[in-house]
Amino acid sequence: MRNYQAVIIGGGSAGLAAAVTLKQKGIEDILVLEKDGEAGGILNQCIHNGFGLQTFKEQLSGPAYAERFEDQAEQLNVEIKLNTMVTGLNAQRQITYVNPDEGYVTISADAVILAVGCYERSRGAVEIPGERPSGIYTAGQAQRYLNIDGYLVGKKVFILGSGDIGLIMARRMTLEGAKVYGVAELMPYSNGLPRNMKQCLEDFGIPLYLSHTVTKIYGHDRLEGIDIAKVGPDRKPVPGSEIHFDVDTLLLSVGLIPENHLGDEAGIEMDPRTRGPVVDESYMTGIRGIFACGNGLHVHDLVDFVSLQAARAAEGAARYIREGEPEGRTVNTAAGENVLYVVPGKIHTDNVPGHTEFFFRVRKPMDDAVLTVRAGSKVIRTVRKKKLIPSEMERLLLTQKQLTGLEGDLVIEVREN
Amino acid sequence: MENKELICVNCPMGCRITVTLDEGRVIDIKGYTCEKGKNYAAQETVRPMRVLTSTVRINGALARVLPVITSQEIPLDMMEEAMEAVRMLTVDAPVRVNQVLIPHFLGTDADLVASRSMKKI
């Protein structure tokens, strides 16, 4: 069996950034496995701009951002196997993949980096009652048809969920000549970034129905209409508040979930909140030598942070390949009051190299809030935040000194002033 | 005199900015916390500008369409006209990223450029 120093599963934004960093750190014997016919992952269909402000100080389109990393990977002679589907991963870091050239192959690696991305929550997951006609798509699916294959999936459109892909598709389909009747959001606030609310809905006069959901689907072969209704504080539809729309297309933009069936198969412990693996500060999962990053770890809103995090995971993997596992005690991190999740889920408190960056999301929009990091009852850091919203991932740096010798779980909590 | 309220979209702070206009001319801007926000507010109240991204048909590539982008912002009120021009355009592979497809797009300072490279197959 061929053994590599490192194998990266996924050639999207996380996988490419991890591969580039491994090469830069002198890990030469690496392989990237990508299921699609080209590298770049979801960026290839995200043709809108706004990518790369952090990384390149420019506003690039998704494909242009991916191309920068593809060019770097090519210059560094990163081997990428395209049209290659990974079908198995075990705790001994053996990987099975299939592709049209080699058939069914098993390889092994000193380090595996999972850069597998996420998938869209579907109709089944949100339980919309009614008929089962064609014309109901996840927003990303409609985006792929339009931006890669050149097909507009409908002319009269409604969108359920105010996630960013839904908002972006509202603008995109409007520009392509479709009529977008509105966006319904179950929560009393938008789940999309403010700039997308402005530039994708307001610019085109598309109404946003907050605290609303789709309650009925009409049409036998093709979608013919939908009902939406207001929801109460219990998020249940309020009878009598229904509004009907004659539409041929319903897009669902109701959330993304890390793709983790390979991780499950390998027996990696998952965080029930992020639905991705629990990792330490080097991005190693509970299984030695298997690392995770990007949207397969937790769903990001900006690709720049995916690239940064993937680079950290690659540094962790490079260190593991050379020096073995980090030693010493670990403490768990925990999401305290008003915090949805914290990544990484555990950290070594001794021999932490440099700063450790934490990623988290708040549960609800908050103005003028105080963020507290504590271990047990000891407060390690407090930060005042003018504005926090669930759709923007927050980052927090702790120094080596702040993390050394901690006792008890490291809790991040937020309170409104 | 007229006041326009807007929320800045340049960063997560989302500053509430008030722009005072006199016969369409900006005479005062309040509530911004950076230069970027001030410039955005001034432009936004007079004539909003946006980057347009779309796709055009491409012959001889792996995909059927090529993503395109304006090299800088164009007026929001020109989007319909811009999309008509985009729909008329077909290009042939190979294409390089940032290759100019329509210079001085609709007479603006922006060019319509390819937003990725595509090989000929």
PDB file of N, CA and C in Angstrom, chain A residues 167-246:
ATOM      1  N   LEU A 167     -29.967  34.647  -0.403  1.00  0.00           N
ATOM      2  CA  LEU A 167     -29.980  36.079  -0.731  1.00  0.00           C
ATOM      3  C   LEU A 167     -29.240  36.334  -2.043  1.00  0.00           C
ATOM      4  N   ILE A 168     -28.080  35.703  -2.179  1.00  0.00           N
ATOM      5  CA  ILE A 168     -27.278  35.863  -3.399  1.00  0.00           C
ATOM      6  C   ILE A 168     -28.069  35.366  -4.621  1.00  0.00           C
ATOM      7  N   MET A 169     -28.805  34.270  -4.434  1.00  0.00           N
ATOM      8  CA  MET A 169     -29.588  33.724  -5.549  1.00  0.00           C
ATOM      9  C   MET A 169     -30.802  34.594  -5.868  1.00  0.00           C
ATOM     10  N   ALA A 170     -31.338  35.291  -4.858  1.00  0.00           N
ATOM     11  CA  ALA A 170     -32.452  36.212  -5.111  1.00  0.00           C
ATOM     12  C   ALA A 170     -32.005  37.282  -6.109  1.00  0.00           C
ATOM     13  N   ARG A 171     -30.829  37.840  -5.889  1.00  0.00           N
ATOM     14  CA  ARG A 171     -30.294  38.857  -6.805  1.00  0.00           C
ATOM     15  C   ARG A 171     -29.959  38.251  -8.167  1.00  0.00           C
ATOM     16  N   ARG A 172     -29.288  37.131  -8.128  1.00  0.00           N
ATOM     17  CA  ARG A 172     -28.799  36.507  -9.359  1.00  0.00           C
ATOM     18  C   ARG A 172     -29.955  36.131 -10.287  1.00  0.00           C
ATOM     19  N   MET A 173     -31.016  35.536  -9.710  1.00  0.00           N
ATOM     20  CA  MET A 173     -32.144  35.118 -10.545  1.00  0.00           C
ATOM     21  C   MET A 173     -32.935  36.329 -11.025  1.00  0.00           C
ATOM     22  N   THR A 174     -33.007  37.381 -10.200  1.00  0.00           N
ATOM     23  CA  THR A 174     -33.664  38.621 -10.632  1.00  0.00           C
ATOM     24  C   THR A 174     -32.929  39.207 -11.837  1.00  0.00           C
ATOM     25  N   LEU A 175     -31.614  39.285 -11.753  1.00  0.00           N
ATOM     26  CA  LEU A 175     -30.826  39.822 -12.860  1.00  0.00           C
ATOM     27  C   LEU A 175     -30.988  38.968 -14.116  1.00  0.00           C
ATOM     28  N   GLU A 176     -31.203  37.673 -13.938  1.00  0.00           N
ATOM     29  CA  GLU A 176     -31.378  36.787 -15.091  1.00  0.00           C
ATOM     30  C   GLU A 176     -32.809  36.792 -15.615  1.00  0.00           C
ATOM     31  N   GLY A 177     -33.661  37.636 -15.053  1.00  0.00           N
ATOM     32  CA  GLY A 177     -34.999  37.802 -15.613  1.00  0.00           C
ATOM     33  C   GLY A 177     -36.112  37.099 -14.857  1.00  0.00           C
ATOM     34  N   ALA A 178     -35.797  36.403 -13.765  1.00  0.00           N
ATOM     35  CA  ALA A 178     -36.846  35.771 -12.966  1.00  0.00           C
ATOM     36  C   ALA A 178     -37.455  36.811 -12.035  1.00  0.00           C
ATOM     37  N   LYS A 179     -38.689  36.524 -11.581  1.00  0.00           N
ATOM     38  CA  LYS A 179     -39.315  37.412 -10.596  1.00  0.00           C
ATOM     39  C   LYS A 179     -39.223  36.714  -9.236  1.00  0.00           C
ATOM     40  N   VAL A 180     -38.538  37.369  -8.291  1.00  0.00           N
ATOM     41  CA  VAL A 180     -38.422  36.794  -6.950  1.00  0.00           C
ATOM     42  C   VAL A 180     -39.435  37.508  -6.055  1.00  0.00           C
ATOM     43  N   TYR A 181     -40.433  36.745  -5.575  1.00  0.00           N
ATOM     44  CA  TYR A 181     -41.550  37.338  -4.845  1.00  0.00           C
ATOM     45  C   TYR A 181     -41.227  37.672  -3.392  1.00  0.00           C
ATOM     46  N   GLY A 182     -40.255  36.967  -2.819  1.00  0.00           N
ATOM     47  CA  GLY A 182     -39.917  37.282  -1.442  1.00  0.00           C
ATOM     48  C   GLY A 182     -39.044  36.212  -0.819  1.00  0.00           C
ATOM     49  N   VAL A 183     -38.572  36.542   0.390  1.00  0.00           N
ATOM     50  CA  VAL A 183     -37.772  35.620   1.187  1.00  0.00           C
ATOM     51  C   VAL A 183     -38.461  35.505   2.542  1.00  0.00           C
ATOM     52  N   ALA A 184     -38.738  34.278   2.985  1.00  0.00           N
ATOM     53  CA  ALA A 184     -39.335  34.074   4.304  1.00  0.00           C
ATOM     54  C   ALA A 184     -38.279  33.540   5.263  1.00  0.00           C
ATOM     55  N   GLU A 185     -38.234  34.120   6.455  1.00  0.00           N
ATOM     56  CA  GLU A 185     -37.271  33.687   7.470  1.00  0.00           C
ATOM     57  C   GLU A 185     -38.031  33.346   8.752  1.00  0.00           C
ATOM     58  N   LEU A 186     -37.785  32.145   9.254  1.00  0.00           N
ATOM     59  CA  LEU A 186     -38.462  31.656  10.457  1.00  0.00           C
ATOM     60  C   LEU A 186     -38.148  32.512  11.689  1.00  0.00           C
ATOM     61  N   MET A 187     -36.886  32.944  11.780  1.00  0.00           N
ATOM     62  CA  MET A 187     -36.456  33.700  12.947  1.00  0.00           C
ATOM     63  C   MET A 187     -36.887  35.167  12.809  1.00  0.00           C
ATOM     64  N   PRO A 188     -36.925  35.907  13.933  1.00  0.00           N
ATOM     65  CA  PRO A 188     -37.301  37.331  13.843  1.00  0.00           C
ATOM     66  C   PRO A 188     -36.175  38.222  13.325  1.00  0.00           C
ATOM     67  N   TYR A 189     -35.032  37.626  12.943  1.00  0.00           N
ATOM     68  CA  TYR A 189     -33.915  38.409  12.381  1.00  0.00           C
ATOM     69  C   TYR A 189     -33.348  37.641  11.195  1.00  0.00           C
ATOM     70  N   SER A 190     -32.607  38.364  10.347  1.00  0.00           N
ATOM     71  CA  SER A 190     -32.039  37.723   9.164  1.00  0.00           C
ATOM     72  C   SER A 190     -30.838  36.856   9.523  1.00  0.00           C
ATOM     73  N   ASN A 191     -30.695  35.767   8.780  1.00  0.00           N
ATOM     74  CA  ASN A 191     -29.530  34.907   8.964  1.00  0.00           C
ATOM     75  C   ASN A 191     -28.410  35.220   7.990  1.00  0.00           C
ATOM     76  N   GLY A 192     -28.619  36.237   7.161  1.00  0.00           N
ATOM     77  CA  GLY A 192     -27.604  36.569   6.166  1.00  0.00           C
ATOM     78  C   GLY A 192     -26.764  37.746   6.627  1.00  0.00           C
ATOM     79  N   LEU A 193     -25.643  37.959   5.947  1.00  0.00           N
ATOM     80  CA  LEU A 193     -24.783  39.098   6.254  1.00  0.00           C
ATOM     81  C   LEU A 193     -25.510  40.394   5.865  1.00  0.00           C
ATOM     82  N   PRO A 194     -25.326  41.463   6.653  1.00  0.00           N
ATOM     83  CA  PRO A 194     -26.019  42.732   6.352  1.00  0.00           C
ATOM     84  C   PRO A 194     -25.797  43.218   4.917  1.00  0.00           C
ATOM     85  N   ARG A 195     -24.575  43.055   4.402  1.00  0.00           N
ATOM     86  CA  ARG A 195     -24.328  43.563   3.040  1.00  0.00           C
ATOM     87  C   ARG A 195     -25.168  42.801   2.003  1.00  0.00           C
ATOM     88  N   ASN A 196     -25.442  41.522   2.277  1.00  0.00           N
ATOM     89  CA  ASN A 196     -26.277  40.770   1.350  1.00  0.00           C
ATOM     90  C   ASN A 196     -27.752  41.160   1.468  1.00  0.00           C
ATOM     91  N   MET A 197     -28.170  41.490   2.685  1.00  0.00           N
ATOM     92  CA  MET A 197     -29.537  41.974   2.868  1.00  0.00           C
ATOM     93  C   MET A 197     -29.747  43.222   2.015  1.00  0.00           C
ATOM     94  N   LYS A 198     -28.765  44.114   2.086  1.00  0.00           N
ATOM     95  CA  LYS A 198     -28.850  45.389   1.379  1.00  0.00           C
ATOM     96  C   LYS A 198     -28.756  45.176  -0.134  1.00  0.00           C
ATOM     97  N   GLN A 199     -27.675  44.529  -0.571  1.00  0.00           N
ATOM     98  CA  GLN A 199     -27.365  44.501  -2.000  1.00  0.00           C
ATOM     99  C   GLN A 199     -28.159  43.451  -2.777  1.00  0.00           C
ATOM    100  N   CYS A 200     -28.702  42.469  -2.078  1.00  0.00           N
ATOM    101  CA  CYS A 200     -29.424  41.413  -2.797  1.00  0.00           C
ATOM    102  C   CYS A 200     -30.932  41.555  -2.696  1.00  0.00           C
ATOM    103  N   LEU A 201     -31.435  42.081  -1.590  1.00  0.00           N
ATOM    104  CA  LEU A 201     -32.887  42.234  -1.456  1.00  0.00           C
ATOM    105  C   LEU A 201     -33.319  43.681  -1.662  1.00  0.00           C
ATOM    106  N   GLU A 202     -32.799  44.590  -0.818  1.00  0.00           N
ATOM    107  CA  GLU A 202     -33.243  45.992  -0.878  1.00  0.00           C
ATOM    108  C   GLU A 202     -33.029  46.614  -2.252  1.00  0.00           C
ATOM    109  N   ASP A 203     -31.872  46.343  -2.857  1.00  0.00           N
ATOM    110  CA  ASP A 203     -31.563  46.926  -4.171  1.00  0.00           C
ATOM    111  C   ASP A 203     -32.624  46.564  -5.210  1.00  0.00           C
ATOM    112  N   PHE A 204     -33.256  45.411  -5.054  1.00  0.00           N
ATOM    113  CA  PHE A 204     -34.208  44.948  -6.070  1.00  0.00           C
ATOM    114  C   PHE A 204     -35.640  44.939  -5.549  1.00  0.00           C
ATOM    115  N   GLY A 205     -35.842  45.548  -4.390  1.00  0.00           N
ATOM    116  CA  GLY A 205     -37.189  45.641  -3.829  1.00  0.00           C
ATOM    117  C   GLY A 205     -37.812  44.296  -3.509  1.00  0.00           C
ATOM    118  N   ILE A 206     -36.996  43.333  -3.110  1.00  0.00           N
ATOM    119  CA  ILE A 206     -37.522  41.998  -2.774  1.00  0.00           C
ATOM    120  C   ILE A 206     -37.874  41.987  -1.289  1.00  0.00           C
ATOM    121  N   PRO A 207     -39.156  41.704  -0.952  1.00  0.00           N
ATOM    122  CA  PRO A 207     -39.538  41.757   0.467  1.00  0.00           C
ATOM    123  C   PRO A 207     -38.986  40.602   1.294  1.00  0.00           C
ATOM    124  N   LEU A 208     -38.666  40.918   2.551  1.00  0.00           N
ATOM    125  CA  LEU A 208     -38.217  39.896   3.497  1.00  0.00           C
ATOM    126  C   LEU A 208     -39.320  39.718   4.531  1.00  0.00           C
ATOM    127  N   TYR A 209     -39.816  38.504   4.661  1.00  0.00           N
ATOM    128  CA  TYR A 209     -40.856  38.202   5.646  1.00  0.00           C
ATOM    129  C   TYR A 209     -40.207  37.542   6.851  1.00  0.00           C
ATOM    130  N   LEU A 210     -39.921  38.339   7.893  1.00  0.00           N
ATOM    131  CA  LEU A 210     -39.339  37.771   9.110  1.00  0.00           C
ATOM    132  C   LEU A 210     -40.434  37.064   9.899  1.00  0.00           C
ATOM    133  N   SER A 211     -40.037  36.087  10.724  1.00  0.00           N
ATOM    134  CA  SER A 211     -40.985  35.275  11.503  1.00  0.00           C
ATOM    135  C   SER A 211     -42.070  34.672  10.616  1.00  0.00           C
ATOM    136  N   HIS A 212     -41.682  34.177   9.441  1.00  0.00           N
ATOM    137  CA  HIS A 212     -42.605  33.517   8.518  1.00  0.00           C
ATOM    138  C   HIS A 212     -41.991  32.201   8.051  1.00  0.00           C
ATOM    139  N   THR A 213     -42.852  31.265   7.688  1.00  0.00           N
ATOM    140  CA  THR A 213     -42.356  30.039   7.072  1.00  0.00           C
ATOM    141  C   THR A 213     -43.334  29.557   6.016  1.00  0.00           C
ATOM    142  N   VAL A 214     -42.874  28.607   5.184  1.00  0.00           N
ATOM    143  CA  VAL A 214     -43.733  28.022   4.155  1.00  0.00           C
ATOM    144  C   VAL A 214     -44.587  26.946   4.809  1.00  0.00           C
ATOM    145  N   THR A 215     -45.911  27.039   4.617  1.00  0.00           N
ATOM    146  CA  THR A 215     -46.801  26.076   5.270  1.00  0.00           C
ATOM    147  C   THR A 215     -47.474  25.131   4.286  1.00  0.00           C
ATOM    148  N   LYS A 216     -47.485  25.471   3.010  1.00  0.00           N
ATOM    149  CA  LYS A 216     -48.120  24.553   2.058  1.00  0.00           C
ATOM    150  C   LYS A 216     -47.512  24.662   0.668  1.00  0.00           C
ATOM    151  N   ILE A 217     -47.468  23.511   0.011  1.00  0.00           N
ATOM    152  CA  ILE A 217     -46.915  23.401  -1.338  1.00  0.00           C
ATOM    153  C   ILE A 217     -48.051  22.961  -2.262  1.00  0.00           C
ATOM    154  N   TYR A 218     -48.235  23.647  -3.391  1.00  0.00           N
ATOM    155  CA  TYR A 218     -49.262  23.268  -4.365  1.00  0.00           C
ATOM    156  C   TYR A 218     -48.603  22.834  -5.675  1.00  0.00           C
ATOM    157  N   GLY A 219     -49.261  21.908  -6.386  1.00  0.00           N
ATOM    158  CA  GLY A 219     -48.757  21.476  -7.695  1.00  0.00           C
ATOM    159  C   GLY A 219     -48.454  19.998  -7.680  1.00  0.00           C
ATOM    160  N   HIS A 220     -48.774  19.324  -8.779  1.00  0.00           N
ATOM    161  CA  HIS A 220     -48.563  17.880  -8.807  1.00  0.00           C
ATOM    162  C   HIS A 220     -47.259  17.535  -9.506  1.00  0.00           C
ATOM    163  N   ASP A 221     -47.110  17.956 -10.776  1.00  0.00           N
ATOM    164  CA  ASP A 221     -45.873  17.668 -11.507  1.00  0.00           C
ATOM    165  C   ASP A 221     -44.837  18.763 -11.268  1.00  0.00           C
ATOM    166  N   ARG A 222     -45.312  20.005 -11.441  1.00  0.00           N
ATOM    167  CA  ARG A 222     -44.423  21.151 -11.218  1.00  0.00           C
ATOM    168  C   ARG A 222     -45.050  22.023 -10.136  1.00  0.00           C
ATOM    169  N   LEU A 223     -44.199  22.660  -9.344  1.00  0.00           N
ATOM    170  CA  LEU A 223     -44.699  23.564  -8.313  1.00  0.00           C
ATOM    171  C   LEU A 223     -45.594  24.645  -8.936  1.00  0.00           C
ATOM    172  N   GLU A 224     -46.764  24.877  -8.333  1.00  0.00           N
ATOM    173  CA  GLU A 224     -47.683  25.897  -8.841  1.00  0.00           C
ATOM    174  C   GLU A 224     -47.896  27.035  -7.853  1.00  0.00           C
ATOM    175  N   GLY A 225     -47.654  26.779  -6.589  1.00  0.00           N
ATOM    176  CA  GLY A 225     -47.828  27.842  -5.610  1.00  0.00           C
ATOM    177  C   GLY A 225     -47.431  27.395  -4.217  1.00  0.00           C
ATOM    178  N   ILE A 226     -47.318  28.382  -3.336  1.00  0.00           N
ATOM    179  CA  ILE A 226     -47.001  28.087  -1.933  1.00  0.00           C
ATOM    180  C   ILE A 226     -47.831  28.996  -1.034  1.00  0.00           C
ATOM    181  N   ASP A 227     -48.021  28.565   0.201  1.00  0.00           N
ATOM    182  CA  ASP A 227     -48.537  29.448   1.235  1.00  0.00           C
ATOM    183  C   ASP A 227     -47.420  29.699   2.232  1.00  0.00           C
ATOM    184  N   ILE A 228     -47.316  30.936   2.682  1.00  0.00           N
ATOM    185  CA  ILE A 228     -46.445  31.202   3.818  1.00  0.00           C
ATOM    186  C   ILE A 228     -47.338  31.700   4.952  1.00  0.00           C
ATOM    187  N   ALA A 229     -46.877  31.568   6.176  1.00  0.00           N
ATOM    188  CA  ALA A 229     -47.648  32.050   7.322  1.00  0.00           C
ATOM    189  C   ALA A 229     -46.696  32.612   8.358  1.00  0.00           C
ATOM    190  N   LYS A 230     -47.227  33.518   9.137  1.00  0.00           N
ATOM    191  CA  LYS A 230     -46.495  34.104  10.254  1.00  0.00           C
ATOM    192  C   LYS A 230     -46.299  33.024  11.315  1.00  0.00           C
ATOM    193  N   VAL A 231     -45.184  33.070  12.037  1.00  0.00           N
ATOM    194  CA  VAL A 231     -45.013  32.131  13.148  1.00  0.00           C
ATOM    195  C   VAL A 231     -44.976  32.909  14.458  1.00  0.00           C
ATOM    196  N   GLY A 232     -45.474  32.268  15.498  1.00  0.00           N
ATOM    197  CA  GLY A 232     -45.473  32.888  16.823  1.00  0.00           C
ATOM    198  C   GLY A 232     -44.136  32.695  17.507  1.00  0.00           C
ATOM    199  N   PRO A 233     -44.029  33.131  18.768  1.00  0.00           N
ATOM    200  CA  PRO A 233     -42.771  32.976  19.516  1.00  0.00           C
ATOM    201  C   PRO A 233     -42.353  31.507  19.651  1.00  0.00           C
ATOM    202  N   ASP A 234     -43.348  30.581  19.563  1.00  0.00           N
ATOM    203  CA  ASP A 234     -43.036  29.144  19.609  1.00  0.00           C
ATOM    204  C   ASP A 234     -42.610  28.623  18.241  1.00  0.00           C
ATOM    205  N   ARG A 235     -42.507  29.534  17.235  1.00  0.00           N
ATOM    206  CA  ARG A 235     -42.138  29.211  15.856  1.00  0.00           C
ATOM    207  C   ARG A 235     -43.137  28.279  15.173  1.00  0.00           C
ATOM    208  N   LYS A 236     -44.357  28.276  15.666  1.00  0.00           N
ATOM    209  CA  LYS A 236     -45.432  27.503  15.025  1.00  0.00           C
ATOM    210  C   LYS A 236     -46.294  28.477  14.218  1.00  0.00           C
ATOM    211  N   PRO A 237     -46.807  28.040  13.043  1.00  0.00           N
ATOM    212  CA  PRO A 237     -47.603  28.931  12.195  1.00  0.00           C
ATOM    213  C   PRO A 237     -48.843  29.451  12.918  1.00  0.00           C
ATOM    214  N   VAL A 238     -49.156  30.722  12.685  1.00  0.00           N
ATOM    215  CA  VAL A 238     -50.347  31.349  13.264  1.00  0.00           C
ATOM    216  C   VAL A 238     -51.489  31.169  12.262  1.00  0.00           C
ATOM    217  N   PRO A 239     -52.555  30.420  12.637  1.00  0.00           N
ATOM    218  CA  PRO A 239     -53.661  30.191  11.691  1.00  0.00           C
ATOM    219  C   PRO A 239     -54.270  31.515  11.247  1.00  0.00           C
ATOM    220  N   GLY A 240     -54.638  31.585   9.973  1.00  0.00           N
ATOM    221  CA  GLY A 240     -55.275  32.786   9.450  1.00  0.00           C
ATOM    222  C   GLY A 240     -54.299  33.825   8.923  1.00  0.00           C
ATOM    223  N   SER A 241     -52.983  33.607   9.110  1.00  0.00           N
ATOM    224  CA  SER A 241     -52.008  34.608   8.654  1.00  0.00           C
ATOM    225  C   SER A 241     -51.402  34.234   7.301  1.00  0.00           C
ATOM    226  N   GLU A 242     -51.989  33.230   6.628  1.00  0.00           N
ATOM    227  CA  GLU A 242     -51.398  32.725   5.382  1.00  0.00           C
ATOM    228  C   GLU A 242     -51.411  33.766   4.253  1.00  0.00           C
ATOM    229  N   ILE A 243     -50.360  33.764   3.468  1.00  0.00           N
ATOM    230  CA  ILE A 243     -50.301  34.561   2.232  1.00  0.00           C
ATOM    231  C   ILE A 243     -49.967  33.564   1.115  1.00  0.00           C
ATOM    232  N   HIS A 244     -50.676  33.662  -0.013  1.00  0.00           N
ATOM    233  CA  HIS A 244     -50.441  32.739  -1.117  1.00  0.00           C
ATOM    234  C   HIS A 244     -49.584  33.390  -2.207  1.00  0.00           C
ATOM    235  N   PHE A 245     -48.687  32.626  -2.790  1.00  0.00           N
ATOM    236  CA  PHE A 245     -47.896  33.098  -3.930  1.00  0.00           C
ATOM    237  C   PHE A 245     -47.977  32.059  -5.045  1.00  0.00           C
ATOM    238  N   ASP A 246     -48.266  32.513  -6.269  1.00  0.00           N
ATOM    239  CA  ASP A 246     -48.187  31.616  -7.432  1.00  0.00           C
ATOM    240  C   ASP A 246     -46.748  31.611  -7.910  1.00  0.00           C
TER     241      ASP A 246
END
